[in-house]
Short mmCIF file of C-alpha atoms and ligand atoms in Angstrom, two decimals:
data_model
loop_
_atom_site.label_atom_id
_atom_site.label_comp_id
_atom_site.label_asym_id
_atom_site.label_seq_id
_atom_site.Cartn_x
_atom_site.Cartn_y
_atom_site.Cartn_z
CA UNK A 285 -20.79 27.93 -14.02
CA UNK A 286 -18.34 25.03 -14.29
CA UNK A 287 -19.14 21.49 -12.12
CA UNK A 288 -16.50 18.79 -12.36
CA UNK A 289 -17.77 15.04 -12.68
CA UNK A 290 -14.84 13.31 -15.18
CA UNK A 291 -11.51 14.03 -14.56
CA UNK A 292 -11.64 14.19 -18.80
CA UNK A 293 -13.24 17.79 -18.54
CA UNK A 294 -10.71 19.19 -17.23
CA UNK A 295 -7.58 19.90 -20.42
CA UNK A 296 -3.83 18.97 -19.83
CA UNK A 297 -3.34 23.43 -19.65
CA UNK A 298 -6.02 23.45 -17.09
CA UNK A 299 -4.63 20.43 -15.24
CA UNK A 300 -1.22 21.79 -15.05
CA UNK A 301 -3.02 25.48 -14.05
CA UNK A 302 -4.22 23.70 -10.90
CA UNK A 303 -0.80 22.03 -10.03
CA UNK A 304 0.60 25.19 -10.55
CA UNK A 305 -2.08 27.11 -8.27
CA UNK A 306 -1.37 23.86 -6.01
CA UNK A 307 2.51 24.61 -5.44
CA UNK A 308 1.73 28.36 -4.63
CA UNK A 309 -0.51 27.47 -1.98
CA UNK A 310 1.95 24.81 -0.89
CA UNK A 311 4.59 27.88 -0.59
CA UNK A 312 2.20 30.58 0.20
CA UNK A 313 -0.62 29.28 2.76
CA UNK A 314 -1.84 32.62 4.22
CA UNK A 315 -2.34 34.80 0.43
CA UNK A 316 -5.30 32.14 0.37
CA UNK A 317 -6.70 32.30 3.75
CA UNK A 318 -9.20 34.67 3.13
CA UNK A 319 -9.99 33.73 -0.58
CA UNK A 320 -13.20 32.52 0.19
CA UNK A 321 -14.28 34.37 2.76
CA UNK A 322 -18.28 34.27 2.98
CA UNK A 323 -18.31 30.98 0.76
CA UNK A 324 -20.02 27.64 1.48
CA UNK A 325 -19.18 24.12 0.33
CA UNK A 326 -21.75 21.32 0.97
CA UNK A 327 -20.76 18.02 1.68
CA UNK A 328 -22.92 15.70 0.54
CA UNK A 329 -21.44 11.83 1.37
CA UNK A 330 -24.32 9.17 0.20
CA UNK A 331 -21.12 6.34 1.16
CA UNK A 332 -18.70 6.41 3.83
CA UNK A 333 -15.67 8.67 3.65
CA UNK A 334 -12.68 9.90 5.76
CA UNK A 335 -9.96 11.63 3.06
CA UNK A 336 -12.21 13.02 0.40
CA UNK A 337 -15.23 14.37 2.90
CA UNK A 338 -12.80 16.11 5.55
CA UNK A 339 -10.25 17.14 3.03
CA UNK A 340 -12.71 19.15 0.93
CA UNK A 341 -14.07 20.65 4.26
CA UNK A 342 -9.96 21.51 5.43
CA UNK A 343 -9.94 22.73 2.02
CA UNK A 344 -12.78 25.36 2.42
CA UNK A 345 -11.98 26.18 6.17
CA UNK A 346 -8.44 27.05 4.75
CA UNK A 347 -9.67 28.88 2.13
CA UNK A 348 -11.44 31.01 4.57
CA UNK A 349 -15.00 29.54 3.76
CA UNK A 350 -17.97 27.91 5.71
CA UNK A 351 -19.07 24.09 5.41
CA UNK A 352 -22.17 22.63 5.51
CA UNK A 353 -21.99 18.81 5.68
CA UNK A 354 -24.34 15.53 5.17
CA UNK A 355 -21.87 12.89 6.19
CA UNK A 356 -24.12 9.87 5.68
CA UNK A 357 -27.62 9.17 3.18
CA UNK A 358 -28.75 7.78 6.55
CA UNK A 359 -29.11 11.32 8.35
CA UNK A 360 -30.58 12.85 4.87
CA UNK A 361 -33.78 13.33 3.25
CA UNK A 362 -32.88 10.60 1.18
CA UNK A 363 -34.24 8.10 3.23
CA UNK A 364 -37.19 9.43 2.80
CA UNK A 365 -37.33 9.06 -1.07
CA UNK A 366 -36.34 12.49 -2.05
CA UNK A 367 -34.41 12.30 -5.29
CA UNK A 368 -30.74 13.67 -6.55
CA UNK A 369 -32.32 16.17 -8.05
CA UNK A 370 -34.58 17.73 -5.40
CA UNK A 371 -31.67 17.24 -3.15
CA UNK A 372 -29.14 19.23 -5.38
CA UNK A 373 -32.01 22.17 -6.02
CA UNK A 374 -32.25 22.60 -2.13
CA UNK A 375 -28.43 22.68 -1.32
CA UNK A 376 -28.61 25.43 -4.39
CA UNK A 377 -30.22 27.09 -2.24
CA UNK A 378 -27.61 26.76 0.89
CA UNK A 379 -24.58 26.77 -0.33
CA UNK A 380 -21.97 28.12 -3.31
CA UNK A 381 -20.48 24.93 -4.18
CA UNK A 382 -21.23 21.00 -3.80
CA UNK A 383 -19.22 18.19 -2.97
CA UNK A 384 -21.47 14.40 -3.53
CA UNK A 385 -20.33 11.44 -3.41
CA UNK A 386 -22.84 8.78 -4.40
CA UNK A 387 -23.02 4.86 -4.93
CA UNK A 388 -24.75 5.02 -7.94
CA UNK A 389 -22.78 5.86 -11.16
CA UNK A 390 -23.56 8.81 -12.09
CA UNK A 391 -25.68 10.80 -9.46
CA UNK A 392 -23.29 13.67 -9.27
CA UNK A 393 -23.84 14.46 -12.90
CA UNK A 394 -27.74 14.56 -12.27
CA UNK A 395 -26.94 16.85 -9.39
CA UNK A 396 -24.67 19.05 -11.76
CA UNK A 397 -27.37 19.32 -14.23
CA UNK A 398 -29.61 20.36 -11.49
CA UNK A 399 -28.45 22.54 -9.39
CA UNK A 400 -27.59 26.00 -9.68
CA UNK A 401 -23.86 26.07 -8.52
CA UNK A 402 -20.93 23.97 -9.45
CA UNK A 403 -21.15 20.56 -8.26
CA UNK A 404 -17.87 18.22 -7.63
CA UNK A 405 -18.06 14.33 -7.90
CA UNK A 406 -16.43 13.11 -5.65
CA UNK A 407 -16.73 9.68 -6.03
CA UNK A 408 -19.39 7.83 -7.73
CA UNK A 409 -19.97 4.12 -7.74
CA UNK A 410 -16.89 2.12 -9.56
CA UNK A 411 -17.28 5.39 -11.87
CA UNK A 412 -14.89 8.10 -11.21
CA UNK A 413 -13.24 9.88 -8.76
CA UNK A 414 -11.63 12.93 -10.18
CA UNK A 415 -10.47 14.72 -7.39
CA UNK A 416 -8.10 12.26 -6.31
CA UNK A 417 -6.62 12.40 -9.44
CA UNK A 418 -5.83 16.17 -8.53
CA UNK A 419 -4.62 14.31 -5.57
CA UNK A 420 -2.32 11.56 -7.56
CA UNK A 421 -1.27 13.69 -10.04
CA UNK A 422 0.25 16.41 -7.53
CA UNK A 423 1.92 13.37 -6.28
CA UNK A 424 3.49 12.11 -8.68
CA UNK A 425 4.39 15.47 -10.36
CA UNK A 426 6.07 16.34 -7.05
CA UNK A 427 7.84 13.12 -7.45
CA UNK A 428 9.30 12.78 -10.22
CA UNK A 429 9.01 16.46 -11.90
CA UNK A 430 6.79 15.66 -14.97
CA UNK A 431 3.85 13.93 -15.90
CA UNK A 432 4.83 12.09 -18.94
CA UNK A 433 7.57 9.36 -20.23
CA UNK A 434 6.26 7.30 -17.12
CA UNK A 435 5.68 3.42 -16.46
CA UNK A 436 2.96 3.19 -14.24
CA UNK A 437 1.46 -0.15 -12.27
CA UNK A 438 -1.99 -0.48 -11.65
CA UNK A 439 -2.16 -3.02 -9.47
CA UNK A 440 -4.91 -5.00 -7.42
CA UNK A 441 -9.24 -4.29 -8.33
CA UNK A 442 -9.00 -2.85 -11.28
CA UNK A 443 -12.59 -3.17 -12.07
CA UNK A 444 -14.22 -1.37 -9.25
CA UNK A 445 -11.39 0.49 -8.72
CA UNK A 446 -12.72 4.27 -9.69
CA UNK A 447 -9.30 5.58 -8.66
CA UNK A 448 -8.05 3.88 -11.25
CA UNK A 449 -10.31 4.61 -14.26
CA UNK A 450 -10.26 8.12 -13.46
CA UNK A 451 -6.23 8.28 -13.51
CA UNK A 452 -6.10 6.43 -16.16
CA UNK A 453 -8.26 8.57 -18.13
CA UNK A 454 -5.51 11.75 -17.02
CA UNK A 455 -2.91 10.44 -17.72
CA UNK A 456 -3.55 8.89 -21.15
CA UNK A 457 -3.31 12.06 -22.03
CA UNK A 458 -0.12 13.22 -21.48
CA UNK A 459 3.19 11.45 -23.42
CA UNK A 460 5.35 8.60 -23.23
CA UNK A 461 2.80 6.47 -20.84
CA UNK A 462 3.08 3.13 -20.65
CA UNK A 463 0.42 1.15 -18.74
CA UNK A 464 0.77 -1.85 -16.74
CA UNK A 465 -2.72 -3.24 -15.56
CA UNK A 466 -1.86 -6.19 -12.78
CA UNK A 467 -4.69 -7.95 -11.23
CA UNK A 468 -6.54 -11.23 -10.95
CA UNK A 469 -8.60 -11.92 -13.99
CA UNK A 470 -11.66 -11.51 -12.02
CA UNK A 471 -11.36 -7.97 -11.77
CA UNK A 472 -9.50 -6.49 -14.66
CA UNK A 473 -10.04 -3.06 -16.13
CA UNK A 474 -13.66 -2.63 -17.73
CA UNK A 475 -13.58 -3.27 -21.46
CA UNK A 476 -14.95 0.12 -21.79
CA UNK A 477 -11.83 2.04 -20.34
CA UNK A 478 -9.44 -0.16 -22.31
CA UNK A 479 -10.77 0.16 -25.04
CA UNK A 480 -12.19 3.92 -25.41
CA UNK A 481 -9.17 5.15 -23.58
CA UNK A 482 -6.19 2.85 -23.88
CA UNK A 483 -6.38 1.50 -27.07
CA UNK A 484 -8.73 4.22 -28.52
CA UNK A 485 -5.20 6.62 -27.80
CA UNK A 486 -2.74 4.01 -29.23
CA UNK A 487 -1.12 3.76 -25.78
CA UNK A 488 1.62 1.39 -24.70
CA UNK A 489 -0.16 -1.08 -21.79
CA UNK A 490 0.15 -4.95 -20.62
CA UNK A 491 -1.76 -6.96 -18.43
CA UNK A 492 -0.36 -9.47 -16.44
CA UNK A 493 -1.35 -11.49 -13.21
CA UNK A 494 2.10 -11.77 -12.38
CA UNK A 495 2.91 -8.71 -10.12
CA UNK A 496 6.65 -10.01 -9.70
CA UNK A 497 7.79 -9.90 -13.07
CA UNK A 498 6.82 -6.52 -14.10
CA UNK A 499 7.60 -4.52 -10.84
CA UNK A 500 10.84 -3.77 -11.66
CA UNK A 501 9.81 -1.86 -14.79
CA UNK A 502 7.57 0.46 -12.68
CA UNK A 503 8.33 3.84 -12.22
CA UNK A 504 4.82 4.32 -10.10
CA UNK A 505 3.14 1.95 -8.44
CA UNK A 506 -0.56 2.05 -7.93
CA UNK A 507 -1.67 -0.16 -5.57
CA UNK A 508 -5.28 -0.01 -4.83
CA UNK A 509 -8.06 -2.20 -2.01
CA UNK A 510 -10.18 -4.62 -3.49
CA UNK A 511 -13.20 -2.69 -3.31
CA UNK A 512 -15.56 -5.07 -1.25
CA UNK A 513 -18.99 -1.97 -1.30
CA UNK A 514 -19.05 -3.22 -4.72
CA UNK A 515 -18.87 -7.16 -4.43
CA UNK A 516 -22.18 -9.06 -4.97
CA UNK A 517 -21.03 -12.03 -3.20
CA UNK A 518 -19.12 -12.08 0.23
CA UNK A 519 -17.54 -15.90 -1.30
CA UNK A 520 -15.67 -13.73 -4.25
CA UNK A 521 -14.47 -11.10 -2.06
CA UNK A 522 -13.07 -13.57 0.50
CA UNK A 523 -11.08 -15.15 -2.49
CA UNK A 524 -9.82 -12.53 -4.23
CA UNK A 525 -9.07 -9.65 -1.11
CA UNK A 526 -5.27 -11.02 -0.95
CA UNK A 527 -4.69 -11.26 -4.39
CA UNK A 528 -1.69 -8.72 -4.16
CA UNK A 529 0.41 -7.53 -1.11
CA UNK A 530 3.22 -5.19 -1.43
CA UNK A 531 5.89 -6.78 1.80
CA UNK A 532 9.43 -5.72 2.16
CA UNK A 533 10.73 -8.67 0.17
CA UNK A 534 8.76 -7.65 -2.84
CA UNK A 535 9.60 -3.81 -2.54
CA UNK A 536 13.08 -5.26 -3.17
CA UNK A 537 12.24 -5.74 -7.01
CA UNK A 538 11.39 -2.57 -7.68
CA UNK A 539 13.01 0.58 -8.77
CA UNK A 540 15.28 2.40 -6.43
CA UNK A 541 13.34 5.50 -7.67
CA UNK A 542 9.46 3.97 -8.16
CA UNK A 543 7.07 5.95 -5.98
CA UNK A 544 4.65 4.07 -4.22
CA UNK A 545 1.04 5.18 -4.23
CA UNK A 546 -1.86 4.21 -2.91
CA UNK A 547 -5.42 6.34 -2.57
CA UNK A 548 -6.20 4.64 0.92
CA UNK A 549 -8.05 3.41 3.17
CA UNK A 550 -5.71 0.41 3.00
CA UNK A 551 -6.78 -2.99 4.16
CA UNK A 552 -3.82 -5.75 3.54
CA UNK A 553 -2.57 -4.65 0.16
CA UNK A 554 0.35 -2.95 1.47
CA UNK A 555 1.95 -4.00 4.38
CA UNK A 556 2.83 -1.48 7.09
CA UNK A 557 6.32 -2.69 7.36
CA UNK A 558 6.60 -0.36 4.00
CA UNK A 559 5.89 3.14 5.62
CA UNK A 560 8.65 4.13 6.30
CA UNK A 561 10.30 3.39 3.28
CA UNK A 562 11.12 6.43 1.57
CA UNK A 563 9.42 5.42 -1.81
CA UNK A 564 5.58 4.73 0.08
CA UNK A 565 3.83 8.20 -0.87
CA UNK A 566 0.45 7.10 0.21
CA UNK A 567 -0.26 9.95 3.24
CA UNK A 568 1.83 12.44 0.68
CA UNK A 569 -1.34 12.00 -1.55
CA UNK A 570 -3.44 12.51 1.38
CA UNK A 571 -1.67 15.83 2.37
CA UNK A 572 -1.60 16.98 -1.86
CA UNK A 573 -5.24 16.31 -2.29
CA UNK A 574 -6.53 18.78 0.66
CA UNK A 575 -4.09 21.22 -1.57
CA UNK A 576 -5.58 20.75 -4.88
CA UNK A 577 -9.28 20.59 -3.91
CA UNK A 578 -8.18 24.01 -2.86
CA UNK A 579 -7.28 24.67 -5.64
CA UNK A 580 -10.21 23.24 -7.53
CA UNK A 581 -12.72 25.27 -5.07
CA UNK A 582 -10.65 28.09 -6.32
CA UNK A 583 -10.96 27.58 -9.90
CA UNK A 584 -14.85 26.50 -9.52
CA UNK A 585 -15.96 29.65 -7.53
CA UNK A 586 -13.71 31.70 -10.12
CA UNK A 587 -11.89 33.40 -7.10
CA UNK A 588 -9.25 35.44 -8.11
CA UNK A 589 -6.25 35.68 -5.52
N1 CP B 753 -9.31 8.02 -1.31
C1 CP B 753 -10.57 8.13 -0.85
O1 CP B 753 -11.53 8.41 -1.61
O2 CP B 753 -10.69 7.94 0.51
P1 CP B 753 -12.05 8.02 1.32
O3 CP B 753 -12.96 6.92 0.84
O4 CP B 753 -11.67 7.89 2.77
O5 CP B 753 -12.68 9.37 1.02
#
């Protein structure tokens, strides 16, 4: 039994397994729609949620399978002091696979060594968030055919930002990366990621707070919400929420070619006026991570199509 709760589990053959299972779905919706027929995924959402909680349930419905869903810690035993752990023992006990997300860093991975079926993080604290790296790296595979010799912009809370850590982590993997970490100085990547992954690896990177001048190197841009959940001040938040916005006018400096992502919800950090443009692949992720958390359930629950 296999749970996922760092995107670093999972090896560059296994990642490009699941694009590849990804695509075929993509091109071949109904071979799958019966694939998990008498499955059940648990939801279990300890912090709010609108892409990852009903993707992974569109993902199981389309699969064929059954949800069972906690949307909030509010409506859970949780709030009664029941722990992780008792919690992931009783959904054992429900349901084939679990889905958590969790504010604390970490929790999933107490569930997984807990419970008795696979569990998926998905999304803990300013931890990890593996599955929409499934989501960002269909993306950007779709986009630009390959995974490696890329320049890719991280820009805006790069501290809280679990997005980020967790694609970062993927991607260091593959060749020819070259990272460029923009944000305000207040929130730059944890020392811990820099140094175990990025410099640990030998990787190309730069940081900058100067978003203009490195643009048009980008071949991705990864724009990402200053993650106020995670502020302990309303003051700091205030001051640094604006620190980046992607307009029109900047979009201009970049590559004629760089794809635009973003794992949403978006506040300000990318201005609407951009939607349209045919470089913004922000609700493209969206749409690719229902498609590989399909594709994850699949590989999970060992169902063989
Ligand atoms: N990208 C992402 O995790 O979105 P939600 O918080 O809406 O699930």
């Amino acid at each position: 039994m296999r749970s996922l709760i760092d995107i670093a589990e999972l090896s560059i053959e296994e990642i490009d397994e699941l694009l590849q299972r990804a695509e075929d779905i993509i091109a071949n919706p109904k071979k799958y729609a019966h694939a998990c027929d008498g499955k059940k995924l648990a939801t279990l959402f300890f912090e709010p949620s609108t892409r990852t909680r009903l993707s992974f349930e569109a993902a199981m419905y389309e699969l064929g399978g059954n949800v069972i869903s906690m949307a909030s810690a509010g409506s859970s035993s949780a709030t009664k002091g029941e722990s992780v752990a008792d919690t992931a023992k009783t959904v054992s006990c429900y349901a084939d696979v679990i889905a958590m997300r969790h504010p604390k860093e970490g929790a999933p991975y107490v569930a997984s060594i807990n419970a008795s079926i696979p569990v998926i993080n998905a999304g803990d604290g300013g931890h990890n968030h593996p599955t929409q790296t499934l989501a960002d790296l269909l993306t950007i595979y779709r986009e630009k055919g390959r995974l490696n010799n890329l320049t890719v912009g991280f820009c805006g809370d790069l501290k809280f930002g679990r997005t980020v850590h967790s694609l970062i982590t993927a991607l260091s993997r593959y060749t020819g990366i070259k990272f460029v970490l923009i944000s305000p100085d207040e929130l730059k990547l944890p020392s811990y990621i820099k140094k175990d992954i990025i410099q640990k690896n030998n990787l190309e990177y730069v940081q900058t707070t100067d978003f203009e001048a490195v643009l048009p190197e980008l071949d991705i841009l990864y724009m990402t919400r200053v993650q106020r959940e995670r502020f302990f001040n309303e003051e700091d938040y205030v001051r640094l929420k604006d620190s980046y916005i992607l307009t029109p006018d900047k979009m201009k400096l970049a590559k004629a070619d760089c794809s635009v992502l973003h794992p949403l919800p978006r506040v300000n950090e990318i201005s609407v006026a951009i939607d349209n443009d045919p470089r913004a692949c922000y609700f493209k992720q969206v749409f690719n991570g229902k498609i590989m958390r399909m594709s994850l359930i699949l590989k999970l629950l060992e169902v063989e199509v």
